[in-house]
Amino acid sequence: MNEINSPILAVSGLKKYYNNSSIRAVDDVSFTINQGETLGLVGESGCGKSTIAKLIVQLEKPSEGKILFHNQDLSTLNKEDKHKNKTKIQMIFQDPYSSLNPRKTIGDAIKDPMLYHQICEKEEVHKEILRLLDLVGLPANSMDRYPKDFSGGQRQRIGIARALSLKPELLICDEPVSALDVSIQAQILNLLKTIQKELSLSMLFIGHGLSVVHYISDRIAVMYQGKIVEEADSIALFTNPGHDYTKTLISSIPILDPTLRNIRKA
Amino acid sequence: MIPLLKVEDLRIDFVSQKISYPIVDQLSFQVLPGEILAVVGESGSGKSISLLSLMGLLGSELKTTGGRAFFQEEDLFQKTEKELDQIRGKEISMVFQDALTSLNPVFTVGNQMIEGMKIHMGLSKQQAKERALLLLEKVGLPDPSSVFKKYPHTLSGGMRQRVMIAMALSCKPELLIADEPTTALDVTIQAQIIQLLKELREELNMAIILITHDMGLVAELADRVLVLYAGQIVEEAKVEDLFAKPSHPYTMGLLTSIPQIQTKIQKKQEPLQSIEGNVPDTFHDIEGCRFQNRCPYKTSGCEKQQQLHQAQTNHWSRCFRYDFIQKEASL
Ligand SMILES: Nc1ncnc2c1ncn2[C@@H]1O[C@H](COP(=O)(O)OP(=O)(O)OP(=O)(O)O)[C@@H](O)[C@H]1O
Ligand SMILES: Nc1ncnc2c1ncn2[C@@H]1O[C@H](COP(=O)(O)OP(=O)(O)O)[C@@H](O)[C@H]1O
Ligand code: SF4
Ligand SMILES: [Mg+2]
Ligand SMILES: [Mg+2]
């Protein structure tokens, strides 16, 4: 997308083992994400996708390997730089239901982290929240309401507004639309794409739905049993898949035409 | 053919001390033996509670306030709790939407599976165990004997979902009700489950009600489709007809919202088509068509209450413009 293509994130030799190395959740993974680019990450359930996400936002510590953000190793930063960097990488979670505190109004849920990270002046906060709500397509009166008043799709918009409030440069999305209906999925995907362009965000987009990942990503990495087995341009991956697992993935996509199903199985 | 399940004019109300209002109404449909019926529609449209109501499993604030339901010609709403228990364990089994909360946390997967088979199929412990392991393998779990010994909370979401499916199939039901059975699964596992359900339908002539919002799954598996919106059926058709000639604007929106994989080097289709807005929270105070606040085809006449119109043989739409919509959809 961007002509300069300087990597904003460079992951190399990343490993995460659990249970005294008996579970190799992430096993020697390397990839880069360029400025303004979206990298899709797909793969079998349990292959380590969410673990990679957690390592990047530092919810977990790697067993081995490096994560460079703007060429800086996140694990070696001092406390102050860490605090500064925390806002620049934000995550949007799979489950829009459990990721919001039921006792906080939407306004507070967005406001608190902004003040904590000193993103904007106290006097400005109100205006900023209104701007964010508008950006994600929610009415201004959402501010004083609680999560229970919102549908799944709306909650996901709130999650996006909250992530954006900290002015991130890199957005990690872990299956942000899997729990939503197709018609709402389309709304959220359009929103993410528009925002990404407007703010020139970089994104790591994890998903099960291949057509969804294809739609949103510039490049796609395919994971299998803790390793990345293939990485390609998001169109080339489907026209010319290299790895056997990628081929299996593609041939397993349901075809949206009931008249073709018997032909295909033959 | 005598329908396996027949539902007539079902109505479900939300009832509390302060207020009550309908959540599902005018719901009629049937399922033939061996048939796969898909129920699709936006979340909150009433898919899950309609089926829970038939099984006598509604929560405390929801009441079945009208209609009748027959399973093998017997009136389900006249059954005692004990009789229902019998039916639920054996003839009709259900895969619930939330696989974690519907598995018992204090028993291992194996114990939960064996119990039902001992009671309902009269199997010995050893026979039941063999069958359990076979089923765990059939739903694509990599190491059946280790899963057999595990407690539900140590399994990943996708694994739990597969355990639920195995368990639901264990007593060879006549009717399987599966509520969003593959949402947490990747496409390769989903394809295995689709294959398994097809085989079982062939082998046992088992009928399936598949609740989902995944149109790909519908296209692969269903014989017939019901589309629900705001507590009502808005379209009913054979699966080929629904995809070829959607006759309600909501169905059309569902079908066009799905991203398609582009295999040519060209600009990707963007933005995706979507149905703007949200489902209304309640619909009892909406006059006329319940889809009108989101419908791009709204015109005069939409303020009137909509009946199911016959668009073709066995094809129904709750939109008086069905003819026009069909033409639009084929463009
Ligand atoms: N805290 C933990 N302790 C032990 N094992 C773990 C832990 N977290 C993850 N794992 C294991 O690591 C592997 C990778 O898990 P991860 O959650 O990254 O999968 P995923 O690719 O996101 O799967 P899904 O598509 O189902 O979300 C799995 O085998 C999982 O059981
Ligand atoms: N236990 C409950 N108490 C009150 N309302 C409920 C309950 N369960 C579901 N509802 C309401 O009933 C409607 C239909 O819900 P549901 O059948 O779960 O939808 P679907 O399965 O189509 O997503 C929704 O408006 C929902 O809010
Ligand atoms: S009746 Fe009118 S508003 Fe309703 S679906 Fe048909 S065209 Fe749209
Ligand atoms: Mg995950
Ligand atoms: Mg449901």
XYZ file of C-alpha atoms and ligand atoms in Angstrom:
665
model
C 0.000 0.000 0.000
C 2.526 2.535 1.181
C 5.407 3.193 -1.205
C 8.054 3.591 1.483
C 7.242 0.253 3.114
C 9.293 0.599 6.266
C 8.228 -2.141 8.662
C 6.387 -0.842 11.703
C 6.506 -4.289 13.290
C 9.145 -6.956 12.812
C 8.758 -10.264 14.593
C 11.626 -12.727 14.428
C 12.196 -16.198 15.838
C 9.228 -15.798 18.167
C 8.498 -18.762 20.440
C 6.043 -19.331 23.232
C 6.063 -22.625 25.094
C 3.718 -23.657 27.888
C 3.951 -26.476 30.449
C 7.732 -26.876 30.454
C 7.890 -26.740 26.665
C 5.425 -29.582 26.211
C 3.000 -27.246 24.433
C 4.614 -25.277 21.633
C 1.894 -22.681 21.057
C 4.141 -20.482 18.904
C 7.185 -22.142 17.442
C 9.715 -19.952 15.659
C 7.553 -17.414 13.888
C 8.851 -14.447 11.868
C 6.977 -11.784 9.915
C 6.834 -8.047 9.317
C 4.040 -5.538 8.947
C 4.718 -2.426 6.926
C 3.432 1.030 7.644
C -0.216 1.285 6.599
C -0.423 -2.386 5.732
C -2.818 -5.110 6.899
C -1.420 -8.575 7.455
C -4.016 -11.326 7.761
C -3.310 -14.354 9.949
C -5.289 -17.545 9.434
C -4.921 -21.137 10.557
C -6.322 -24.082 12.423
C -8.058 -23.617 15.727
C -5.420 -23.823 18.455
C -2.463 -23.203 16.129
C -1.222 -20.175 18.087
C -2.808 -17.103 16.492
C -4.182 -15.539 19.660
C -0.951 -16.311 21.448
C 0.946 -14.222 18.886
C -1.507 -11.376 19.451
C -0.982 -11.573 23.205
C 2.778 -11.569 22.809
C 2.698 -8.450 20.640
C 0.545 -6.477 23.081
C 2.698 -7.876 25.890
C -0.025 -9.702 27.754
C 2.388 -12.636 27.612
C 6.173 -12.883 27.584
C 7.885 -14.717 24.724
C 9.962 -17.810 25.539
C 12.366 -16.720 22.823
C 12.572 -14.270 19.943
C 12.237 -10.588 19.243
C 9.388 -8.181 18.623
C 10.599 -4.925 17.111
C 8.217 -1.983 16.976
C 9.706 0.889 14.979
C 13.011 -0.972 15.249
C 12.871 -0.952 19.034
C 12.801 -4.185 21.002
C 9.702 -3.925 23.160
C 11.064 -6.177 25.898
C 14.141 -4.012 26.519
C 12.388 -0.662 26.855
C 12.619 1.214 30.136
C 9.474 1.824 32.125
C 8.767 5.251 30.740
C 9.131 4.230 27.104
C 7.042 1.172 27.753
C 4.215 3.307 29.088
C 4.476 5.538 26.019
C 4.529 2.606 23.626
C 1.596 0.845 25.240
C -0.901 3.171 23.634
C 0.587 2.790 20.178
C -0.362 -0.864 19.839
C -4.013 -1.558 20.568
C -6.054 -4.710 20.465
C -9.648 -5.427 19.465
C -10.976 -8.652 20.939
C -13.045 -11.465 19.571
C -15.844 -11.273 22.060
C -17.626 -7.929 22.090
C -19.718 -9.115 25.048
C -17.144 -9.834 27.703
C -14.559 -7.198 26.793
C -16.578 -4.289 28.203
C -17.133 -3.658 31.899
C -20.903 -3.943 32.473
C -20.850 -1.353 35.262
C -19.168 1.422 33.282
C -20.954 3.744 30.896
C -19.581 3.792 27.377
C -18.318 7.319 27.934
C -16.309 6.262 30.991
C -15.007 3.140 29.272
C -13.472 5.338 26.595
C -12.525 8.255 28.841
C -10.586 6.482 31.585
C -7.746 5.056 29.496
C -7.452 8.346 27.623
C -6.913 10.277 30.829
C -4.659 7.624 32.302
C -2.376 7.751 29.292
C -2.710 11.527 29.069
C -3.859 11.385 25.474
C -5.748 14.639 25.761
C -6.600 17.437 28.190
C -9.469 16.945 30.605
C -11.461 19.748 29.001
C -11.074 18.188 25.598
C -12.113 14.658 26.528
C -15.826 15.129 26.013
C -15.385 16.531 22.546
C -12.921 13.789 21.648
C -15.309 11.026 22.723
C -18.077 12.535 20.618
C -15.719 12.624 17.660
C -14.811 8.948 18.163
C -18.413 7.829 18.560
C -19.266 9.648 15.374
C -16.322 8.058 13.589
C -17.543 4.552 14.408
C -21.156 5.410 13.647
C -22.689 5.518 17.113
C -25.101 8.233 18.314
C -23.811 10.817 20.811
C -26.201 9.648 23.521
C -24.389 6.292 23.631
C -22.004 7.978 26.026
C -24.270 7.699 29.055
C -25.512 4.201 28.334
C -24.247 0.820 29.537
C -22.963 -2.149 27.490
C -26.170 -4.133 28.002
C -28.043 -1.562 25.918
C -26.022 -2.399 22.821
C -26.135 -5.176 20.271
C -23.066 -7.254 19.385
C -22.245 -5.123 16.375
C -22.585 -1.911 18.359
C -20.360 -3.261 21.112
C -17.721 -4.053 18.577
C -17.946 -0.426 17.398
C -17.428 0.664 20.994
C -14.373 -1.585 21.234
C -13.001 0.007 18.084
C -13.689 3.534 19.369
C -11.912 2.700 22.603
C -8.907 1.270 20.812
C -8.718 4.309 18.536
C -9.021 6.748 21.424
C -5.403 6.067 22.319
C -4.233 7.056 18.847
C -2.580 3.741 18.049
C -0.321 3.125 15.078
C -0.816 -0.611 15.055
C -4.123 -2.389 15.592
C -4.245 -6.072 16.523
C -7.659 -7.553 15.709
C -8.331 -11.056 17.057
C -11.379 -12.357 15.210
C -13.236 -9.062 15.566
C -16.236 -10.135 13.494
C -16.534 -13.884 14.089
C -19.261 -13.465 16.674
C -21.344 -11.156 14.511
C -24.042 -11.686 11.903
C -22.976 -11.388 8.274
C -24.823 -8.148 7.704
C -23.219 -6.590 10.797
C -19.860 -8.121 9.854
C -19.981 -6.157 6.628
C -20.642 -2.904 8.517
C -17.695 -3.470 10.851
C -15.330 -4.536 8.061
C -16.200 -1.443 6.040
C -15.632 0.661 9.130
C -12.233 -0.873 9.872
C -11.139 -0.395 6.296
C -12.209 3.246 6.123
C -10.600 4.085 9.428
C -7.428 2.299 8.489
C -7.091 4.395 5.346
C -8.017 7.635 7.037
C -5.585 7.219 9.897
C -2.988 5.254 7.928
C -3.074 2.484 10.531
C -1.201 -0.786 10.309
C -3.108 -3.928 11.203
C -2.697 -7.553 12.161
C -6.026 -9.216 11.415
C -6.681 -12.701 12.809
C -9.671 -14.623 11.509
C -11.336 -17.914 10.658
C -13.421 -16.662 7.778
C -11.107 -16.744 4.793
C -13.244 -14.457 2.675
C -13.269 -11.904 5.484
C -9.495 -12.030 5.943
C -9.034 -11.850 2.196
C -11.251 -8.798 1.992
C -9.425 -6.822 4.654
C -5.784 -7.884 4.160
C -2.984 -6.898 1.805
C -0.968 -10.004 2.639
C -1.962 -13.207 4.418
C 0.141 -15.517 6.585
C -1.059 -19.093 7.076
C -0.248 -20.781 10.383
C -0.196 -24.473 11.119
C 0.839 -26.072 14.416
C 2.682 -23.069 15.789
C 4.516 -22.156 12.579
C 3.856 -19.900 9.609
C 3.817 -22.248 6.644
C 3.032 -19.766 3.893
C 2.815 -16.053 3.336
C 1.546 -14.372 0.195
C -0.253 -11.467 -1.336
C -3.920 -11.820 -0.448
C -4.991 -12.510 -4.033
C -2.014 -14.707 -4.944
C -2.651 -16.923 -1.914
C -5.956 -17.999 -3.405
C -4.904 -18.186 -7.042
C -1.669 -19.992 -6.384
C -1.555 -21.624 -2.946
C 1.786 -23.282 -2.168
C 1.464 -25.275 1.045
C -0.781 -28.306 1.370
C -2.516 -26.907 4.423
C -3.367 -23.721 2.517
C -4.853 -25.857 -0.235
C -6.948 -27.760 2.284
C -8.120 -24.487 3.800
C -9.178 -23.116 0.444
C -10.952 -26.262 -0.675
C -12.885 -26.275 2.615
C -14.489 -22.870 2.084
C -18.228 -23.394 1.745
C -19.411 -22.476 -1.728
C -22.267 -20.037 -1.747
C -24.211 -21.897 -4.343
C -26.342 -24.857 -3.321
C -26.449 -26.156 -6.903
C -22.697 -26.707 -6.906
C -22.312 -28.732 -3.734
C -22.679 -32.189 -5.215
C -20.464 -31.453 -8.165
C -17.687 -30.288 -5.895
C -17.738 -33.346 -3.679
C -17.399 -35.614 -6.678
C -45.137 -37.966 4.195
C -46.030 -37.324 7.809
C -43.920 -34.491 9.187
C -41.569 -35.367 12.003
C -42.107 -31.969 13.571
C -44.967 -29.627 12.910
C -45.258 -26.171 14.460
C -48.396 -24.077 14.099
C -48.701 -20.399 14.839
C -46.222 -20.369 17.698
C -46.091 -17.262 19.834
C -43.613 -16.483 22.598
C -43.941 -13.497 24.930
C -41.595 -11.725 27.259
C -43.533 -11.563 30.512
C -42.438 -9.649 33.596
C -44.380 -8.007 36.390
C -44.100 -4.620 34.711
C -44.590 -5.390 31.045
C -45.134 -8.102 28.541
C -44.736 -8.131 24.791
C -44.327 -10.648 21.979
C -40.857 -11.830 20.936
C -41.888 -14.385 18.336
C -45.226 -14.643 16.595
C -47.038 -16.393 13.728
C -44.295 -19.004 13.490
C -45.383 -22.059 11.506
C -43.174 -24.638 9.855
C -42.558 -28.345 9.528
C -39.658 -30.713 9.219
C -39.876 -34.026 7.360
C -37.953 -37.114 8.451
C -34.402 -36.908 7.116
C -34.777 -33.287 6.090
C -32.277 -30.526 6.861
C -34.003 -27.249 7.629
C -31.845 -24.158 8.110
C -33.114 -21.290 10.262
C -31.248 -18.082 9.512
C -31.625 -14.483 10.615
C -30.024 -11.680 12.540
C -29.143 -12.172 16.192
C -32.130 -11.428 18.346
C -34.583 -12.425 15.640
C -35.842 -15.310 17.769
C -34.091 -18.330 16.283
C -32.817 -19.813 19.532
C -35.834 -19.166 21.713
C -38.232 -20.614 19.146
C -36.458 -23.930 19.306
C -35.947 -23.759 23.063
C -39.676 -23.208 23.418
C -40.429 -26.448 21.566
C -38.131 -28.292 23.928
C -39.782 -26.724 26.984
C -36.561 -24.965 27.898
C -37.478 -21.275 27.998
C -36.077 -19.089 30.750
C -38.297 -17.760 33.521
C -39.353 -14.504 31.855
C -40.284 -16.063 28.550
C -43.588 -17.843 27.974
C -45.014 -19.816 25.101
C -48.374 -18.056 24.828
C -49.848 -19.531 21.691
C -49.680 -22.176 19.023
C -49.097 -25.900 18.923
C -46.189 -28.195 18.216
C -46.338 -31.851 17.216
C -43.443 -34.265 17.248
C -44.330 -37.549 15.523
C -47.946 -36.395 15.770
C -47.800 -35.994 19.537
C -48.503 -32.624 21.095
C -45.269 -31.442 22.727
C -46.971 -28.771 24.798
C -49.165 -31.383 26.515
C -46.243 -33.474 27.733
C -45.194 -33.713 31.351
C -41.691 -32.669 32.332
C -40.764 -36.328 32.703
C -42.022 -37.247 29.251
C -40.155 -34.283 27.793
C -36.959 -35.424 29.491
C -37.337 -38.755 27.787
C -37.782 -37.146 24.370
C -34.968 -34.647 24.883
C -32.435 -37.276 25.762
C -33.263 -39.646 22.949
C -35.501 -38.619 20.051
C -34.609 -34.948 19.895
C -31.177 -33.743 20.860
C -29.804 -30.270 20.841
C -26.390 -28.670 20.391
C -26.594 -25.409 22.265
C -25.114 -22.148 21.126
C -22.971 -21.804 24.218
C -20.960 -24.993 24.405
C -19.096 -24.167 27.610
C -22.059 -23.478 29.831
C -24.004 -26.438 28.534
C -21.321 -28.956 29.451
C -21.227 -29.968 33.099
C -17.971 -28.649 34.591
C -17.643 -31.283 37.312
C -17.719 -34.362 35.075
C -15.206 -35.431 32.461
C -16.259 -35.455 28.828
C -16.299 -39.255 28.899
C -18.555 -39.551 31.925
C -21.069 -37.130 30.458
C -21.174 -38.996 27.182
C -21.485 -42.451 28.696
C -24.289 -41.546 31.064
C -26.824 -40.730 28.336
C -26.019 -43.813 26.297
C -26.428 -46.096 29.295
C -29.842 -44.659 30.125
C -31.312 -44.151 26.657
C -29.686 -46.887 24.611
C -29.192 -49.517 27.296
C -25.520 -49.909 26.486
C -23.006 -51.380 28.906
C -20.279 -49.093 30.205
C -17.728 -50.625 27.861
C -20.007 -50.414 24.807
C -20.833 -46.806 25.626
C -17.171 -45.945 25.963
C -16.337 -47.468 22.600
C -19.135 -45.541 20.952
C -18.059 -42.305 22.671
C -14.498 -42.659 21.390
C -15.752 -43.378 17.892
C -17.918 -40.254 17.920
C -15.133 -38.053 19.294
C -13.003 -39.214 16.424
C -15.774 -38.603 13.893
C -16.146 -34.943 14.909
C -12.471 -34.463 14.095
C -10.901 -34.364 17.553
C -7.248 -35.353 17.133
C -6.756 -37.412 20.284
C -10.136 -38.901 21.323
C -8.933 -40.918 24.296
C -7.249 -37.928 25.905
C -10.275 -35.683 25.278
C -12.444 -38.420 26.804
C -10.620 -38.025 30.132
C -10.588 -34.223 30.206
C -12.810 -31.723 32.009
C -14.636 -29.235 29.760
C -12.782 -26.098 30.935
C -9.407 -27.443 29.804
C -10.569 -27.659 26.189
C -10.399 -24.843 23.627
C -13.640 -23.315 22.337
C -13.505 -25.248 19.105
C -12.915 -28.540 20.938
C -15.874 -28.009 23.264
C -18.103 -27.319 20.336
C -17.076 -30.630 18.792
C -17.636 -32.513 22.061
C -21.165 -31.101 22.195
C -21.846 -32.314 18.690
C -20.511 -35.798 19.477
C -22.659 -35.946 22.583
C -25.782 -34.827 20.760
C -25.315 -37.571 18.200
C -24.599 -40.315 20.700
C -28.150 -41.654 21.079
C -29.008 -41.621 17.362
C -31.706 -38.967 17.567
C -34.552 -38.637 15.066
C -34.102 -34.882 15.137
C -30.969 -32.903 15.850
C -31.330 -29.222 16.657
C -27.969 -27.519 16.193
C -27.680 -23.865 17.270
C -24.698 -22.178 15.568
C -22.728 -25.442 15.695
C -19.643 -24.319 13.804
C -19.031 -20.650 14.706
C -15.833 -21.312 16.692
C -14.389 -23.720 14.154
C -12.041 -23.085 11.278
C -13.182 -24.015 7.789
C -11.396 -27.361 7.604
C -13.055 -28.631 10.780
C -16.335 -27.093 9.687
C -16.093 -29.068 6.453
C -15.586 -32.272 8.473
C -18.661 -31.545 10.559
C -20.722 -30.809 7.458
C -19.615 -34.132 5.984
C -20.443 -35.966 9.216
C -23.933 -34.486 9.436
C -24.607 -35.424 5.817
C -23.500 -39.006 6.457
C -25.682 -39.321 9.527
C -28.662 -38.050 7.652
C -28.075 -40.766 5.053
C -27.365 -43.518 7.580
C -30.017 -42.818 10.190
C -32.472 -40.690 8.236
C -31.934 -38.130 10.969
C -33.603 -34.743 10.450
C -31.655 -31.594 11.328
C -32.706 -28.079 12.247
C -29.645 -25.954 11.696
C -29.684 -22.509 13.294
C -26.992 -20.304 11.820
C -26.117 -16.969 10.316
C -23.548 -18.499 7.998
C -25.013 -18.589 4.491
C -22.102 -20.737 3.304
C -23.111 -23.449 5.743
C -26.707 -23.152 4.557
C -25.670 -23.512 0.926
C -23.661 -26.637 1.735
C -26.113 -28.419 3.963
C -29.736 -27.313 3.910
C -32.687 -28.650 1.941
C -35.010 -25.858 2.949
C -34.519 -22.480 4.657
C -36.533 -20.293 7.009
C -35.412 -16.673 7.281
C -36.403 -14.938 10.504
C -36.482 -11.221 11.130
C -37.813 -9.491 14.245
C -39.691 -12.522 15.526
C -41.322 -13.557 12.260
C -40.618 -15.729 9.278
C -39.925 -13.308 6.440
C -39.040 -15.893 3.822
C -39.284 -19.625 3.353
C -37.982 -21.564 0.364
C -36.056 -24.530 -0.917
C -32.380 -23.761 -0.643
C -31.778 -23.437 -4.398
C -34.718 -21.078 -4.771
C -33.632 -18.934 -1.852
C -30.172 -18.370 -3.303
C -31.369 -18.022 -6.897
C -34.427 -15.860 -6.261
C -34.457 -14.215 -2.835
C -37.865 -12.591 -2.500
C -37.499 -10.497 0.634
C -35.159 -7.492 0.893
C -33.673 -8.784 4.148
C -32.680 -12.099 2.555
C -31.243 -10.222 -0.378
C -29.202 -8.095 2.024
C -27.932 -11.220 3.800
C -26.743 -12.711 0.549
C -25.014 -9.586 -0.719
C -23.249 -8.813 2.582
C -20.951 -11.801 2.275
C -17.475 -10.944 1.073
C -16.506 -12.939 -2.005
C -12.990 -14.051 -2.716
C -11.614 -12.281 -5.768
C -9.142 -14.402 -7.655
C -8.355 -11.967 -10.429
C -5.766 -9.273 -10.039
C -8.160 -6.406 -9.827
C -9.357 -3.940 -7.288
C -11.210 -5.778 -4.562
C -14.911 -5.105 -4.338
C -15.365 -2.291 -1.896
C -17.021 -1.241 0.209
C -18.889 -4.401 1.086
C -22.636 -4.215 0.725
C -24.257 -4.102 4.104
C -27.687 -3.702 5.616
C -27.470 -0.376 7.382
C -28.958 0.101 10.834
C -29.930 -2.449 13.451
C -32.784 -4.796 14.208
C -35.404 -3.035 16.322
C -35.214 -4.107 20.004
C -38.912 -4.788 20.163
C -41.403 -4.790 17.363
C -44.815 -4.751 19.004
C -45.101 -1.014 18.509
C -43.999 -1.037 14.862
C -46.886 -0.651 12.472
C -46.618 -2.436 9.179
C -43.536 -4.164 7.858
C -40.937 -4.774 10.568
C -38.051 -4.300 8.170
C -39.119 -0.879 6.937
C -36.576 1.188 8.905
C -33.757 -0.592 7.063
C -35.358 -1.451 3.776
C -33.982 0.187 0.623
C -37.184 -0.731 -1.267
C -39.652 0.895 1.100
C -42.593 2.500 -0.605
C -46.246 3.207 0.027
C -47.950 0.051 1.209
C -45.104 -0.895 3.551
C -46.898 0.767 6.442
C -49.452 -2.054 6.256
C -48.954 -5.285 8.150
C -47.304 -7.866 5.874
C -48.599 -11.401 5.375
C -46.660 -14.276 3.870
C -47.169 -14.078 0.115
C -46.630 -17.051 -2.129
C -43.913 -16.101 -4.599
C -43.674 -19.543 -6.202
C -44.676 -23.056 -5.268
C -43.210 -23.647 -1.811
C -41.646 -20.191 -1.751
C -43.032 -17.558 0.613
C -42.129 -13.940 1.317
C -43.432 -11.475 3.876
C -43.112 -8.557 1.466
C -45.825 -7.501 -0.932
C -43.157 -6.409 -3.430
C -41.772 -9.954 -3.708
C -42.103 -9.958 -7.486
C -40.108 -6.780 -7.876
C -37.522 -7.936 -5.313
C -36.970 -11.183 -7.208
C -36.304 -9.229 -10.363
C -33.942 -6.854 -8.563
C -32.054 -9.801 -7.097
C -31.513 -11.407 -10.467
C -29.870 -8.287 -11.894
N -2.198 -20.427 29.252
C -2.032 -21.524 28.532
N -1.598 -22.669 29.119
C -1.425 -23.796 28.391
N -1.658 -23.892 27.062
C -2.086 -22.780 26.422
C -2.297 -21.555 27.116
N -2.720 -20.634 26.212
C -2.770 -21.256 25.016
N -2.398 -22.552 25.137
C -2.321 -23.545 24.053
O -1.571 -22.969 22.994
C -2.107 -23.349 21.730
C -2.403 -22.108 20.886
O -3.500 -21.399 21.466
P -4.124 -20.081 20.821
O -5.143 -19.557 21.759
O -3.015 -19.166 20.392
O -4.854 -20.678 19.529
P -5.604 -19.920 18.347
O -4.798 -20.147 17.113
O -5.912 -18.523 18.687
O -6.922 -20.810 18.252
P -8.470 -20.388 17.952
O -8.546 -20.299 16.468
O -9.248 -21.574 18.493
O -8.725 -19.116 18.663
C -3.315 -24.238 22.041
O -2.904 -25.579 21.958
C -3.695 -23.873 23.465
O -4.330 -24.960 24.094
N -34.034 -15.196 28.820
C -34.509 -14.153 28.117
N -35.219 -13.178 28.741
C -35.712 -12.142 28.029
N -35.550 -11.953 26.711
C -34.856 -12.877 26.040
C -34.286 -14.027 26.695
N -33.647 -14.774 25.770
C -33.798 -14.120 24.594
N -34.524 -12.984 24.750
C -34.892 -12.040 23.684
O -35.596 -12.747 22.689
C -35.234 -12.306 21.395
C -34.786 -13.484 20.539
O -33.638 -14.068 21.112
P -32.906 -15.323 20.500
O -33.893 -16.375 20.163
O -31.811 -15.678 21.420
O -32.309 -14.730 19.156
P -31.386 -15.453 18.061
O -31.143 -16.851 18.475
O -32.182 -15.318 16.818
O -30.149 -14.633 18.019
C -34.179 -11.229 21.587
O -34.808 -9.964 21.501
C -33.668 -11.471 22.984
O -33.227 -10.267 23.563
S -42.884 -4.512 2.779
Fe -41.810 -2.679 2.109
S -40.414 -2.191 3.773
Fe -41.086 -4.288 4.044
S -39.556 -5.515 3.062
Fe -41.155 -5.178 1.552
S -40.499 -3.338 0.468
Fe -39.284 -3.423 2.319
Mg -7.822 -17.472 19.176
Mg -29.174 -17.612 19.145
